[in-house]
Coordinates of C-alpha atoms in Angstrom, one line a residue:
E1 CA 0.0 0.0 0.0
C2 CA 2.7 2.5 0.9
Y3 CA 4.2 2.1 -2.5
S4 CA 1.0 3.2 -4.2
I5 CA 1.3 6.8 -3.0
N6 CA 4.5 7.7 -4.8
D7 CA 6.7 6.5 -7.7
E8 CA 10.1 6.9 -5.9
R9 CA 12.0 3.6 -5.7
L10 CA 15.3 3.5 -3.8
P11 CA 17.5 0.4 -4.1
Q12 CA 16.3 -0.9 -0.7
D13 CA 12.7 -0.5 -1.9
L14 CA 13.4 -2.5 -5.0
F15 CA 15.1 -5.2 -2.9
F16 CA 12.1 -5.4 -0.6
L17 CA 9.6 -5.5 -3.4
E18 CA 11.5 -8.2 -5.2
L19 CA 11.6 -10.2 -1.9
C20 CA 7.9 -9.8 -1.4
E21 CA 7.1 -10.9 -5.0
K22 CA 9.3 -14.0 -4.7
A23 CA 7.9 -14.9 -1.2
I24 CA 4.3 -14.6 -2.6
N25 CA 5.2 -16.7 -5.6
L26 CA 7.0 -19.4 -3.6
S27 CA 4.7 -19.6 -0.6
S28 CA 1.8 -22.0 -0.5
N29 CA 1.2 -21.0 3.1
K30 CA 1.3 -17.8 5.1
F31 CA 4.6 -16.1 5.3
Y32 CA 6.2 -13.3 7.3
L33 CA 8.9 -11.2 5.9
L34 CA 11.3 -9.6 8.4
G35 CA 14.5 -7.6 8.2
V36 CA 17.1 -6.9 10.9
R37 CA 20.7 -5.7 10.9
K38 CA 23.3 -8.4 10.4
G39 CA 24.4 -9.8 13.7
D40 CA 21.4 -8.3 15.7
V41 CA 20.3 -11.7 17.1
K42 CA 18.1 -10.1 19.8
T43 CA 16.0 -8.2 17.2
L44 CA 16.0 -11.3 14.9
D45 CA 14.5 -13.4 17.7
H46 CA 11.9 -10.7 18.5
E47 CA 10.9 -10.6 14.9
I48 CA 10.8 -14.4 14.5
A49 CA 8.4 -14.4 17.5
H50 CA 6.2 -12.0 15.6
G51 CA 6.5 -14.2 12.5
L52 CA 5.5 -17.3 14.4
F53 CA 2.6 -15.5 16.0
S54 CA 1.4 -14.4 12.6
T55 CA 1.8 -17.7 10.7
N56 CA 1.7 -20.6 13.2
E57 CA -1.8 -21.2 14.7
E58 CA -0.5 -23.5 17.5
Y59 CA 2.2 -20.9 18.6
N60 CA -0.4 -18.1 18.4
K61 CA -2.8 -20.1 20.7
L62 CA -0.1 -21.0 23.2
M63 CA 1.2 -17.5 23.5
T64 CA -2.2 -15.9 23.6
N65 CA -3.2 -18.2 26.4
L66 CA 0.0 -17.3 28.3
V67 CA -0.7 -13.5 27.9
K68 CA -4.3 -14.0 29.1
K69 CA -3.0 -15.9 32.2
L70 CA -0.7 -13.0 33.3
P71 CA -1.8 -11.3 36.5
K72 CA -3.9 -8.2 35.9
K73 CA -1.2 -6.0 37.3
V74 CA 1.4 -7.3 34.9
F75 CA -1.0 -7.3 31.9
N76 CA -2.1 -3.7 32.6
Y77 CA 1.5 -2.6 33.0
L78 CA 2.5 -4.1 29.7
T79 CA -0.5 -2.7 27.7
N80 CA 0.0 0.7 29.3
Y81 CA 3.7 0.6 28.5
L82 CA 3.0 -0.5 24.9
S83 CA 0.4 2.3 24.4
E84 CA 2.8 4.9 25.8
I85 CA 5.5 4.0 23.3
G86 CA 3.1 4.1 20.4
Y87 CA 1.7 0.6 19.8
S88 CA -2.0 0.3 19.0
K89 CA -4.1 -2.1 21.1
N90 CA -4.6 -4.5 18.2
V91 CA -1.0 -5.6 18.5
H92 CA -0.6 -5.7 22.2
I93 CA -0.9 -9.4 22.6
D94 CA 1.6 -10.0 19.8
E95 CA 4.1 -7.5 21.3
I96 CA 3.7 -8.9 24.8
Q97 CA 4.5 -12.4 23.6
A98 CA 7.5 -11.2 21.6
Y99 CA 9.0 -9.2 24.5
M100 CA 8.3 -11.8 27.1
S101 CA 9.7 -14.6 25.0
T102 CA 12.8 -12.9 23.6
G103 CA 13.8 -10.2 26.0
L104 CA 12.6 -7.0 27.5
R105 CA 13.5 -3.4 26.6
I106 CA 15.9 -1.7 29.0
D107 CA 13.2 0.7 30.2
M108 CA 10.7 -2.0 31.1
D109 CA 10.1 -3.0 34.7
H110 CA 12.3 -6.1 34.9
N111 CA 11.5 -6.7 38.5
L112 CA 7.8 -7.0 37.7
L113 CA 8.2 -9.0 34.5
N114 CA 11.1 -11.4 35.0
N115 CA 9.2 -14.0 37.0
Y116 CA 6.7 -14.5 34.2
M117 CA 9.1 -14.8 31.3
N118 CA 10.1 -18.5 31.6
S119 CA 6.9 -20.0 30.2
F120 CA 7.0 -17.6 27.2
E121 CA 10.7 -18.4 26.6
E122 CA 10.1 -22.1 26.7
V123 CA 7.4 -22.0 24.1
F124 CA 9.5 -19.8 21.8
K125 CA 12.6 -22.0 22.2
N126 CA 10.5 -25.1 21.4
F127 CA 9.3 -23.6 18.2
V128 CA 12.7 -22.3 17.0
K129 CA 14.9 -25.2 18.2
D130 CA 15.6 -26.4 14.6
F131 CA 16.0 -22.9 13.1
D132 CA 19.4 -22.2 11.7
V133 CA 20.4 -18.6 11.5
K134 CA 23.2 -19.6 9.1
N135 CA 20.5 -20.2 6.4
I136 CA 19.7 -16.5 6.6
E137 CA 23.4 -15.6 6.1
N138 CA 23.7 -18.1 3.2
Y139 CA 20.6 -16.6 1.6
E140 CA 22.1 -13.1 1.9
V141 CA 25.3 -14.2 0.2
K142 CA 23.3 -15.9 -2.5
Y143 CA 21.2 -12.8 -3.1
K144 CA 24.2 -10.5 -3.3
K145 CA 25.9 -12.8 -5.9
N146 CA 23.0 -13.8 -8.1
K147 CA 20.0 -11.7 -7.1
I148 CA 16.9 -13.7 -6.3
K149 CA 16.3 -16.6 -8.8

């Protein structure tokens, strides 16, 4: 949608559009496209949590149930925090599961939240245990050499 409002296409726009086109053409299921700086594993994990939440029904149900089981004080803290930093309510459950499963921001109340993170972390680790980050790096090298085939 954002590309429909202007004609400007920077190299990174063309790269992203090409990736999207290939992902749509290659995917028979839902997919989630993400991007992070090379070596930023913390952000990569956080974005993978969003991808799982968006594309994997079992993961989504497990994490949604964990969020709903949080004590009211913890849930209210998290939703207020997310609203204050600009997240709309429709993504609060997804953001809560991503932060609770992959790590908190520095300015979050770690004392309040740390005791509730283990169950989120266990679910996340179970779903990504076979994921190999090297595949991402190999894809990046392949793309730079050959463009997407």
